[in-house]
Amino acid sequence: ENNQSRRGGTRSTPSFLGQGMPPKWTRPRRLDESTVSYLLGVMPLIEQEPDADEPEARQAALRNVVDEIKFQTASVATDKRTATILELLARAAGPECATIILAALSPYATFVAHNRFGSHVLQTLLAMVGDALLAPRKGRGREGDFWEDREGKEGE
């Protein structure tokens, strides 16, 4: 099956199980070099051990990094140079930031899941969020956590 290209010629449709690329596969833009430089520059912060005196300051700085890249998260996740940095950032920043990153990836979920670098990022994020949701069930949570709220509503 041939399609008209933008230049007027014909080209063959890319095959994916005998069909063109599914329409829900939204592809992120190519990552900007300034974002790569920025993430390489914040690696010392990401790798830094939490300070016992000021843990809130580090968490705030990590949250700022997440906020800074939130509109380029899918590009960061699928880039060879930055996917690992995003995983490390999510682990250092904690489950709340992992949820923010996961939400930013959701419009590109299918593409990211099939990308050789993005799939690892998704795996890390889903494991973190899953562990955070299961923590109360394992006795590590606080009163009023997710599962306690759900169990109370199921019986009503």
PDB file of N, CA and C in Angstrom, residues 23-120:
ATOM      1  N   PRO A  23      -2.371   4.916  15.050  1.00  0.00           N
ATOM      2  CA  PRO A  23      -2.539   6.358  15.214  1.00  0.00           C
ATOM      3  C   PRO A  23      -2.304   6.850  16.637  1.00  0.00           C
ATOM      4  N   LYS A  24      -2.392   6.004  17.646  1.00  0.00           N
ATOM      5  CA  LYS A  24      -2.203   6.452  19.023  1.00  0.00           C
ATOM      6  C   LYS A  24      -0.737   6.549  19.409  1.00  0.00           C
ATOM      7  N   TRP A  25       0.150   6.196  18.514  1.00  0.00           N
ATOM      8  CA  TRP A  25       1.571   6.285  18.794  1.00  0.00           C
ATOM      9  C   TRP A  25       2.030   7.718  18.545  1.00  0.00           C
ATOM     10  N   THR A  26       1.918   8.533  19.532  1.00  0.00           N
ATOM     11  CA  THR A  26       2.370   9.908  19.424  1.00  0.00           C
ATOM     12  C   THR A  26       3.861   9.927  19.739  1.00  0.00           C
ATOM     13  N   ARG A  27       4.621  10.464  18.824  1.00  0.00           N
ATOM     14  CA  ARG A  27       6.077  10.477  18.962  1.00  0.00           C
ATOM     15  C   ARG A  27       6.523  11.810  19.562  1.00  0.00           C
ATOM     16  N   PRO A  28       7.358  11.777  20.611  1.00  0.00           N
ATOM     17  CA  PRO A  28       7.864  13.040  21.174  1.00  0.00           C
ATOM     18  C   PRO A  28       8.881  13.684  20.242  1.00  0.00           C
ATOM     19  N   ARG A  29       9.101  14.958  20.446  1.00  0.00           N
ATOM     20  CA  ARG A  29      10.098  15.678  19.650  1.00  0.00           C
ATOM     21  C   ARG A  29      11.498  15.223  20.019  1.00  0.00           C
ATOM     22  N   ARG A  30      12.428  15.517  19.137  1.00  0.00           N
ATOM     23  CA  ARG A  30      13.835  15.232  19.428  1.00  0.00           C
ATOM     24  C   ARG A  30      14.279  16.108  20.593  1.00  0.00           C
ATOM     25  N   LEU A  31      15.067  15.544  21.479  1.00  0.00           N
ATOM     26  CA  LEU A  31      15.491  16.252  22.685  1.00  0.00           C
ATOM     27  C   LEU A  31      16.443  17.391  22.350  1.00  0.00           C
ATOM     28  N   ASP A  32      16.183  18.525  22.939  1.00  0.00           N
ATOM     29  CA  ASP A  32      16.997  19.714  22.759  1.00  0.00           C
ATOM     30  C   ASP A  32      18.346  19.521  23.468  1.00  0.00           C
ATOM     31  N   GLU A  33      19.416  19.932  22.838  1.00  0.00           N
ATOM     32  CA  GLU A  33      20.752  19.777  23.415  1.00  0.00           C
ATOM     33  C   GLU A  33      20.906  20.531  24.735  1.00  0.00           C
ATOM     34  N   SER A  34      20.205  21.653  24.877  1.00  0.00           N
ATOM     35  CA  SER A  34      20.310  22.402  26.129  1.00  0.00           C
ATOM     36  C   SER A  34      19.717  21.604  27.294  1.00  0.00           C
ATOM     37  N   THR A  35      18.714  20.786  27.021  1.00  0.00           N
ATOM     38  CA  THR A  35      18.132  19.938  28.074  1.00  0.00           C
ATOM     39  C   THR A  35      19.113  18.839  28.469  1.00  0.00           C
ATOM     40  N   VAL A  36      19.818  18.289  27.489  1.00  0.00           N
ATOM     41  CA  VAL A  36      20.832  17.279  27.787  1.00  0.00           C
ATOM     42  C   VAL A  36      21.906  17.890  28.685  1.00  0.00           C
ATOM     43  N   SER A  37      22.368  19.078  28.339  1.00  0.00           N
ATOM     44  CA  SER A  37      23.391  19.766  29.139  1.00  0.00           C
ATOM     45  C   SER A  37      22.878  20.059  30.547  1.00  0.00           C
ATOM     46  N   TYR A  38      21.629  20.494  30.640  1.00  0.00           N
ATOM     47  CA  TYR A  38      21.027  20.793  31.939  1.00  0.00           C
ATOM     48  C   TYR A  38      21.006  19.540  32.821  1.00  0.00           C
ATOM     49  N   LEU A  39      20.540  18.425  32.261  1.00  0.00           N
ATOM     50  CA  LEU A  39      20.450  17.193  33.055  1.00  0.00           C
ATOM     51  C   LEU A  39      21.823  16.666  33.446  1.00  0.00           C
ATOM     52  N   LEU A  40      22.791  16.782  32.557  1.00  0.00           N
ATOM     53  CA  LEU A  40      24.149  16.385  32.920  1.00  0.00           C
ATOM     54  C   LEU A  40      24.690  17.280  34.040  1.00  0.00           C
ATOM     55  N   GLY A  41      24.283  18.539  34.032  1.00  0.00           N
ATOM     56  CA  GLY A  41      24.712  19.476  35.067  1.00  0.00           C
ATOM     57  C   GLY A  41      24.091  19.225  36.429  1.00  0.00           C
ATOM     58  N   VAL A  42      22.901  18.636  36.472  1.00  0.00           N
ATOM     59  CA  VAL A  42      22.252  18.371  37.770  1.00  0.00           C
ATOM     60  C   VAL A  42      22.549  16.967  38.295  1.00  0.00           C
ATOM     61  N   MET A  43      23.346  16.188  37.562  1.00  0.00           N
ATOM     62  CA  MET A  43      23.694  14.845  38.040  1.00  0.00           C
ATOM     63  C   MET A  43      24.321  14.846  39.435  1.00  0.00           C
ATOM     64  N   PRO A  44      25.211  15.795  39.778  1.00  0.00           N
ATOM     65  CA  PRO A  44      25.751  15.786  41.144  1.00  0.00           C
ATOM     66  C   PRO A  44      24.646  15.921  42.206  1.00  0.00           C
ATOM     67  N   LEU A  45      23.622  16.709  41.925  1.00  0.00           N
ATOM     68  CA  LEU A  45      22.511  16.841  42.861  1.00  0.00           C
ATOM     69  C   LEU A  45      21.742  15.528  42.983  1.00  0.00           C
ATOM     70  N   ILE A  46      21.515  14.879  41.854  1.00  0.00           N
ATOM     71  CA  ILE A  46      20.777  13.622  41.849  1.00  0.00           C
ATOM     72  C   ILE A  46      21.546  12.535  42.598  1.00  0.00           C
ATOM     73  N   GLU A  47      22.857  12.476  42.401  1.00  0.00           N
ATOM     74  CA  GLU A  47      23.684  11.441  43.021  1.00  0.00           C
ATOM     75  C   GLU A  47      24.058  11.742  44.463  1.00  0.00           C
ATOM     76  N   GLN A  48      23.845  12.965  44.897  1.00  0.00           N
ATOM     77  CA  GLN A  48      24.212  13.391  46.243  1.00  0.00           C
ATOM     78  C   GLN A  48      23.408  12.622  47.288  1.00  0.00           C
ATOM     79  N   GLU A  49      24.072  12.239  48.348  1.00  0.00           N
ATOM     80  CA  GLU A  49      23.387  11.567  49.455  1.00  0.00           C
ATOM     81  C   GLU A  49      22.488  12.592  50.165  1.00  0.00           C
ATOM     82  N   PRO A  50      21.298  12.160  50.603  1.00  0.00           N
ATOM     83  CA  PRO A  50      20.418  13.095  51.311  1.00  0.00           C
ATOM     84  C   PRO A  50      21.097  13.646  52.563  1.00  0.00           C
ATOM     85  N   ASP A  51      20.978  14.939  52.754  1.00  0.00           N
ATOM     86  CA  ASP A  51      21.559  15.619  53.908  1.00  0.00           C
ATOM     87  C   ASP A  51      20.616  15.462  55.092  1.00  0.00           C
ATOM     88  N   ALA A  52      21.115  14.942  56.182  1.00  0.00           N
ATOM     89  CA  ALA A  52      20.276  14.730  57.368  1.00  0.00           C
ATOM     90  C   ALA A  52      19.776  16.050  57.950  1.00  0.00           C
ATOM     91  N   ASP A  53      20.552  17.121  57.768  1.00  0.00           N
ATOM     92  CA  ASP A  53      20.168  18.420  58.323  1.00  0.00           C
ATOM     93  C   ASP A  53      19.100  19.120  57.493  1.00  0.00           C
ATOM     94  N   GLU A  54      19.176  18.996  56.158  1.00  0.00           N
ATOM     95  CA  GLU A  54      18.241  19.704  55.276  1.00  0.00           C
ATOM     96  C   GLU A  54      17.713  18.807  54.153  1.00  0.00           C
ATOM     97  N   PRO A  55      16.953  17.774  54.493  1.00  0.00           N
ATOM     98  CA  PRO A  55      16.437  16.904  53.422  1.00  0.00           C
ATOM     99  C   PRO A  55      15.396  17.609  52.548  1.00  0.00           C
ATOM    100  N   GLU A  56      14.690  18.586  53.116  1.00  0.00           N
ATOM    101  CA  GLU A  56      13.667  19.304  52.354  1.00  0.00           C
ATOM    102  C   GLU A  56      14.283  20.133  51.232  1.00  0.00           C
ATOM    103  N   ALA A  57      15.477  20.672  51.471  1.00  0.00           N
ATOM    104  CA  ALA A  57      16.132  21.504  50.455  1.00  0.00           C
ATOM    105  C   ALA A  57      16.479  20.661  49.224  1.00  0.00           C
ATOM    106  N   ARG A  58      16.997  19.456  49.439  1.00  0.00           N
ATOM    107  CA  ARG A  58      17.338  18.585  48.318  1.00  0.00           C
ATOM    108  C   ARG A  58      16.073  18.144  47.590  1.00  0.00           C
ATOM    109  N   GLN A  59      15.049  17.779  48.344  1.00  0.00           N
ATOM    110  CA  GLN A  59      13.792  17.359  47.719  1.00  0.00           C
ATOM    111  C   GLN A  59      13.193  18.493  46.889  1.00  0.00           C
ATOM    112  N   ALA A  60      13.253  19.708  47.397  1.00  0.00           N
ATOM    113  CA  ALA A  60      12.742  20.861  46.651  1.00  0.00           C
ATOM    114  C   ALA A  60      13.544  21.073  45.367  1.00  0.00           C
ATOM    115  N   ALA A  61      14.863  20.899  45.452  1.00  0.00           N
ATOM    116  CA  ALA A  61      15.705  21.070  44.267  1.00  0.00           C
ATOM    117  C   ALA A  61      15.398  19.987  43.235  1.00  0.00           C
ATOM    118  N   LEU A  62      15.208  18.744  43.683  1.00  0.00           N
ATOM    119  CA  LEU A  62      14.871  17.664  42.762  1.00  0.00           C
ATOM    120  C   LEU A  62      13.502  17.880  42.134  1.00  0.00           C
ATOM    121  N   ARG A  63      12.566  18.374  42.935  1.00  0.00           N
ATOM    122  CA  ARG A  63      11.228  18.675  42.402  1.00  0.00           C
ATOM    123  C   ARG A  63      11.315  19.776  41.347  1.00  0.00           C
ATOM    124  N   ASN A  64      12.191  20.749  41.552  1.00  0.00           N
ATOM    125  CA  ASN A  64      12.390  21.806  40.550  1.00  0.00           C
ATOM    126  C   ASN A  64      12.936  21.243  39.244  1.00  0.00           C
ATOM    127  N   VAL A  65      13.813  20.258  39.338  1.00  0.00           N
ATOM    128  CA  VAL A  65      14.344  19.622  38.126  1.00  0.00           C
ATOM    129  C   VAL A  65      13.203  18.932  37.375  1.00  0.00           C
ATOM    130  N   VAL A  66      12.364  18.208  38.109  1.00  0.00           N
ATOM    131  CA  VAL A  66      11.211  17.533  37.492  1.00  0.00           C
ATOM    132  C   VAL A  66      10.302  18.564  36.822  1.00  0.00           C
ATOM    133  N   ASP A  67      10.031  19.660  37.516  1.00  0.00           N
ATOM    134  CA  ASP A  67       9.188  20.717  36.936  1.00  0.00           C
ATOM    135  C   ASP A  67       9.829  21.345  35.700  1.00  0.00           C
ATOM    136  N   GLU A  68      11.143  21.467  35.723  1.00  0.00           N
ATOM    137  CA  GLU A  68      11.861  22.091  34.611  1.00  0.00           C
ATOM    138  C   GLU A  68      11.760  21.263  33.324  1.00  0.00           C
ATOM    139  N   ILE A  69      11.701  19.943  33.461  1.00  0.00           N
ATOM    140  CA  ILE A  69      11.694  19.082  32.270  1.00  0.00           C
ATOM    141  C   ILE A  69      10.320  18.495  31.956  1.00  0.00           C
ATOM    142  N   LYS A  70       9.297  18.883  32.688  1.00  0.00           N
ATOM    143  CA  LYS A  70       8.013  18.187  32.556  1.00  0.00           C
ATOM    144  C   LYS A  70       7.396  18.263  31.163  1.00  0.00           C
ATOM    145  N   PHE A  71       7.709  19.279  30.383  1.00  0.00           N
ATOM    146  CA  PHE A  71       7.163  19.360  29.030  1.00  0.00           C
ATOM    147  C   PHE A  71       8.053  18.648  28.006  1.00  0.00           C
ATOM    148  N   GLN A  72       9.168  18.104  28.464  1.00  0.00           N
ATOM    149  CA  GLN A  72      10.068  17.354  27.593  1.00  0.00           C
ATOM    150  C   GLN A  72      10.324  15.950  28.135  1.00  0.00           C
ATOM    151  N   THR A  73       9.498  15.513  29.056  1.00  0.00           N
ATOM    152  CA  THR A  73       9.738  14.248  29.746  1.00  0.00           C
ATOM    153  C   THR A  73       9.818  13.068  28.787  1.00  0.00           C
ATOM    154  N   ALA A  74       8.912  12.987  27.818  1.00  0.00           N
ATOM    155  CA  ALA A  74       8.937  11.869  26.874  1.00  0.00           C
ATOM    156  C   ALA A  74      10.207  11.898  26.030  1.00  0.00           C
ATOM    157  N   SER A  75      10.647  13.076  25.651  1.00  0.00           N
ATOM    158  CA  SER A  75      11.890  13.192  24.887  1.00  0.00           C
ATOM    159  C   SER A  75      13.080  12.763  25.739  1.00  0.00           C
ATOM    160  N   VAL A  76      13.072  13.147  26.998  1.00  0.00           N
ATOM    161  CA  VAL A  76      14.147  12.765  27.922  1.00  0.00           C
ATOM    162  C   VAL A  76      14.150  11.251  28.119  1.00  0.00           C
ATOM    163  N   ALA A  77      12.965  10.661  28.277  1.00  0.00           N
ATOM    164  CA  ALA A  77      12.851   9.223  28.542  1.00  0.00           C
ATOM    165  C   ALA A  77      13.305   8.374  27.363  1.00  0.00           C
ATOM    166  N   THR A  78      13.162   8.874  26.159  1.00  0.00           N
ATOM    167  CA  THR A  78      13.485   8.073  24.975  1.00  0.00           C
ATOM    168  C   THR A  78      14.847   8.411  24.373  1.00  0.00           C
ATOM    169  N   ASP A  79      15.582   9.298  24.995  1.00  0.00           N
ATOM    170  CA  ASP A  79      16.910   9.661  24.501  1.00  0.00           C
ATOM    171  C   ASP A  79      17.970   8.800  25.186  1.00  0.00           C
ATOM    172  N   LYS A  80      18.880   8.281  24.395  1.00  0.00           N
ATOM    173  CA  LYS A  80      19.937   7.393  24.883  1.00  0.00           C
ATOM    174  C   LYS A  80      20.777   8.041  25.986  1.00  0.00           C
ATOM    175  N   ARG A  81      21.010   9.341  25.872  1.00  0.00           N
ATOM    176  CA  ARG A  81      21.894  10.035  26.806  1.00  0.00           C
ATOM    177  C   ARG A  81      21.232  10.389  28.120  1.00  0.00           C
ATOM    178  N   THR A  82      19.902  10.476  28.150  1.00  0.00           N
ATOM    179  CA  THR A  82      19.238  11.012  29.338  1.00  0.00           C
ATOM    180  C   THR A  82      18.255  10.063  30.015  1.00  0.00           C
ATOM    181  N   ALA A  83      17.947   8.937  29.413  1.00  0.00           N
ATOM    182  CA  ALA A  83      16.965   8.023  30.009  1.00  0.00           C
ATOM    183  C   ALA A  83      17.406   7.553  31.388  1.00  0.00           C
ATOM    184  N   THR A  84      18.666   7.197  31.523  1.00  0.00           N
ATOM    185  CA  THR A  84      19.173   6.740  32.820  1.00  0.00           C
ATOM    186  C   THR A  84      19.140   7.863  33.847  1.00  0.00           C
ATOM    187  N   ILE A  85      19.426   9.076  33.406  1.00  0.00           N
ATOM    188  CA  ILE A  85      19.377  10.219  34.315  1.00  0.00           C
ATOM    189  C   ILE A  85      17.956  10.400  34.841  1.00  0.00           C
ATOM    190  N   LEU A  86      16.954  10.240  33.971  1.00  0.00           N
ATOM    191  CA  LEU A  86      15.562  10.368  34.398  1.00  0.00           C
ATOM    192  C   LEU A  86      15.202   9.286  35.419  1.00  0.00           C
ATOM    193  N   GLU A  87      15.681   8.077  35.211  1.00  0.00           N
ATOM    194  CA  GLU A  87      15.444   7.007  36.187  1.00  0.00           C
ATOM    195  C   GLU A  87      16.068   7.357  37.537  1.00  0.00           C
ATOM    196  N   LEU A  88      17.303   7.816  37.520  1.00  0.00           N
ATOM    197  CA  LEU A  88      17.978   8.198  38.761  1.00  0.00           C
ATOM    198  C   LEU A  88      17.266   9.357  39.440  1.00  0.00           C
ATOM    199  N   LEU A  89      16.802  10.315  38.652  1.00  0.00           N
ATOM    200  CA  LEU A  89      16.061  11.452  39.192  1.00  0.00           C
ATOM    201  C   LEU A  89      14.789  10.983  39.879  1.00  0.00           C
ATOM    202  N   ALA A  90      14.062  10.094  39.245  1.00  0.00           N
ATOM    203  CA  ALA A  90      12.822   9.590  39.838  1.00  0.00           C
ATOM    204  C   ALA A  90      13.100   8.868  41.154  1.00  0.00           C
ATOM    205  N   ARG A  91      14.132   8.036  41.171  1.00  0.00           N
ATOM    206  CA  ARG A  91      14.469   7.314  42.411  1.00  0.00           C
ATOM    207  C   ARG A  91      14.890   8.279  43.520  1.00  0.00           C
ATOM    208  N   ALA A  92      15.672   9.288  43.168  1.00  0.00           N
ATOM    209  CA  ALA A  92      16.143  10.241  44.174  1.00  0.00           C
ATOM    210  C   ALA A  92      15.012  11.134  44.674  1.00  0.00           C
ATOM    211  N   ALA A  93      14.097  11.506  43.792  1.00  0.00           N
ATOM    212  CA  ALA A  93      13.029  12.439  44.151  1.00  0.00           C
ATOM    213  C   ALA A  93      11.875  11.756  44.871  1.00  0.00           C
ATOM    214  N   GLY A  94      11.694  10.454  44.671  1.00  0.00           N
ATOM    215  CA  GLY A  94      10.661   9.725  45.395  1.00  0.00           C
ATOM    216  C   GLY A  94       9.383   9.502  44.600  1.00  0.00           C
ATOM    217  N   PRO A  95       8.446   8.771  45.212  1.00  0.00           N
ATOM    218  CA  PRO A  95       7.224   8.351  44.514  1.00  0.00           C
ATOM    219  C   PRO A  95       6.330   9.496  44.038  1.00  0.00           C
ATOM    220  N   GLU A  96       6.291  10.575  44.777  1.00  0.00           N
ATOM    221  CA  GLU A  96       5.445  11.703  44.356  1.00  0.00           C
ATOM    222  C   GLU A  96       5.926  12.269  43.021  1.00  0.00           C
ATOM    223  N   CYS A  97       7.223  12.468  42.897  1.00  0.00           N
ATOM    224  CA  CYS A  97       7.781  12.969  41.637  1.00  0.00           C
ATOM    225  C   CYS A  97       7.709  11.907  40.544  1.00  0.00           C
ATOM    226  N   ALA A  98       7.829  10.645  40.921  1.00  0.00           N
ATOM    227  CA  ALA A  98       7.686   9.573  39.927  1.00  0.00           C
ATOM    228  C   ALA A  98       6.287   9.603  39.327  1.00  0.00           C
ATOM    229  N   THR A  99       5.295   9.896  40.146  1.00  0.00           N
ATOM    230  CA  THR A  99       3.921  10.008  39.662  1.00  0.00           C
ATOM    231  C   THR A  99       3.775  11.181  38.702  1.00  0.00           C
ATOM    232  N   ILE A 100       4.420  12.287  38.997  1.00  0.00           N
ATOM    233  CA  ILE A 100       4.384  13.463  38.117  1.00  0.00           C
ATOM    234  C   ILE A 100       5.033  13.131  36.771  1.00  0.00           C
ATOM    235  N   ILE A 101       6.167  12.455  36.821  1.00  0.00           N
ATOM    236  CA  ILE A 101       6.872  12.069  35.596  1.00  0.00           C
ATOM    237  C   ILE A 101       6.015  11.101  34.785  1.00  0.00           C
ATOM    238  N   LEU A 102       5.412  10.138  35.472  1.00  0.00           N
ATOM    239  CA  LEU A 102       4.553   9.160  34.799  1.00  0.00           C
ATOM    240  C   LEU A 102       3.366   9.847  34.128  1.00  0.00           C
ATOM    241  N   ALA A 103       2.771  10.812  34.801  1.00  0.00           N
ATOM    242  CA  ALA A 103       1.655  11.556  34.205  1.00  0.00           C
ATOM    243  C   ALA A 103       2.103  12.340  32.974  1.00  0.00           C
ATOM    244  N   ALA A 104       3.310  12.894  33.022  1.00  0.00           N
ATOM    245  CA  ALA A 104       3.825  13.636  31.868  1.00  0.00           C
ATOM    246  C   ALA A 104       4.097  12.715  30.683  1.00  0.00           C
ATOM    247  N   LEU A 105       4.402  11.452  30.958  1.00  0.00           N
ATOM    248  CA  LEU A 105       4.660  10.491  29.891  1.00  0.00           C
ATOM    249  C   LEU A 105       3.380   9.904  29.297  1.00  0.00           C
ATOM    250  N   SER A 106       2.275  10.027  29.983  1.00  0.00           N
ATOM    251  CA  SER A 106       1.050   9.326  29.576  1.00  0.00           C
ATOM    252  C   SER A 106       0.590   9.611  28.145  1.00  0.00           C
ATOM    253  N   PRO A 107       0.693  10.831  27.612  1.00  0.00           N
ATOM    254  CA  PRO A 107       0.280  11.018  26.213  1.00  0.00           C
ATOM    255  C   PRO A 107       1.147  10.246  25.214  1.00  0.00           C
ATOM    256  N   TYR A 108       2.341   9.861  25.644  1.00  0.00           N
ATOM    257  CA  TYR A 108       3.289   9.169  24.774  1.00  0.00           C
ATOM    258  C   TYR A 108       3.511   7.727  25.238  1.00  0.00           C
ATOM    259  N   ALA A 109       2.633   7.209  26.053  1.00  0.00           N
ATOM    260  CA  ALA A 109       2.858   5.931  26.732  1.00  0.00           C
ATOM    261  C   ALA A 109       3.181   4.792  25.777  1.00  0.00           C
ATOM    262  N   THR A 110       2.445   4.664  24.698  1.00  0.00           N
ATOM    263  CA  THR A 110       2.673   3.554  23.782  1.00  0.00           C
ATOM    264  C   THR A 110       4.036   3.669  23.126  1.00  0.00           C
ATOM    265  N   PHE A 111       4.376   4.854  22.664  1.00  0.00           N
ATOM    266  CA  PHE A 111       5.677   5.038  22.031  1.00  0.00           C
ATOM    267  C   PHE A 111       6.804   4.787  23.031  1.00  0.00           C
ATOM    268  N   VAL A 112       6.677   5.367  24.226  1.00  0.00           N
ATOM    269  CA  VAL A 112       7.722   5.221  25.243  1.00  0.00           C
ATOM    270  C   VAL A 112       7.879   3.752  25.640  1.00  0.00           C
ATOM    271  N   ALA A 113       6.769   3.039  25.770  1.00  0.00           N
ATOM    272  CA  ALA A 113       6.829   1.631  26.166  1.00  0.00           C
ATOM    273  C   ALA A 113       7.532   0.769  25.121  1.00  0.00           C
ATOM    274  N   HIS A 114       7.464   1.148  23.860  1.00  0.00           N
ATOM    275  CA  HIS A 114       8.098   0.381  22.800  1.00  0.00           C
ATOM    276  C   HIS A 114       9.511   0.880  22.475  1.00  0.00           C
ATOM    277  N   ASN A 115       9.938   1.943  23.112  1.00  0.00           N
ATOM    278  CA  ASN A 115      11.271   2.494  22.883  1.00  0.00           C
ATOM    279  C   ASN A 115      12.283   1.754  23.747  1.00  0.00           C
ATOM    280  N   ARG A 116      13.457   1.482  23.209  1.00  0.00           N
ATOM    281  CA  ARG A 116      14.443   0.681  23.947  1.00  0.00           C
ATOM    282  C   ARG A 116      14.940   1.359  25.216  1.00  0.00           C
ATOM    283  N   PHE A 117      14.901   2.679  25.294  1.00  0.00           N
ATOM    284  CA  PHE A 117      15.328   3.380  26.502  1.00  0.00           C
ATOM    285  C   PHE A 117      14.127   3.746  27.366  1.00  0.00           C
ATOM    286  N   GLY A 118      13.065   4.187  26.724  1.00  0.00           N
ATOM    287  CA  GLY A 118      11.863   4.599  27.446  1.00  0.00           C
ATOM    288  C   GLY A 118      11.200   3.467  28.206  1.00  0.00           C
ATOM    289  N   SER A 119      11.287   2.253  27.683  1.00  0.00           N
ATOM    290  CA  SER A 119      10.652   1.121  28.364  1.00  0.00           C
ATOM    291  C   SER A 119      11.271   0.892  29.739  1.00  0.00           C
ATOM    292  N   HIS A 120      12.563   1.110  29.863  1.00  0.00           N
ATOM    293  CA  HIS A 120      13.223   0.961  31.161  1.00  0.00           C
ATOM    294  C   HIS A 120      12.786   2.061  32.128  1.00  0.00           C
TER     295      HIS A 120
END
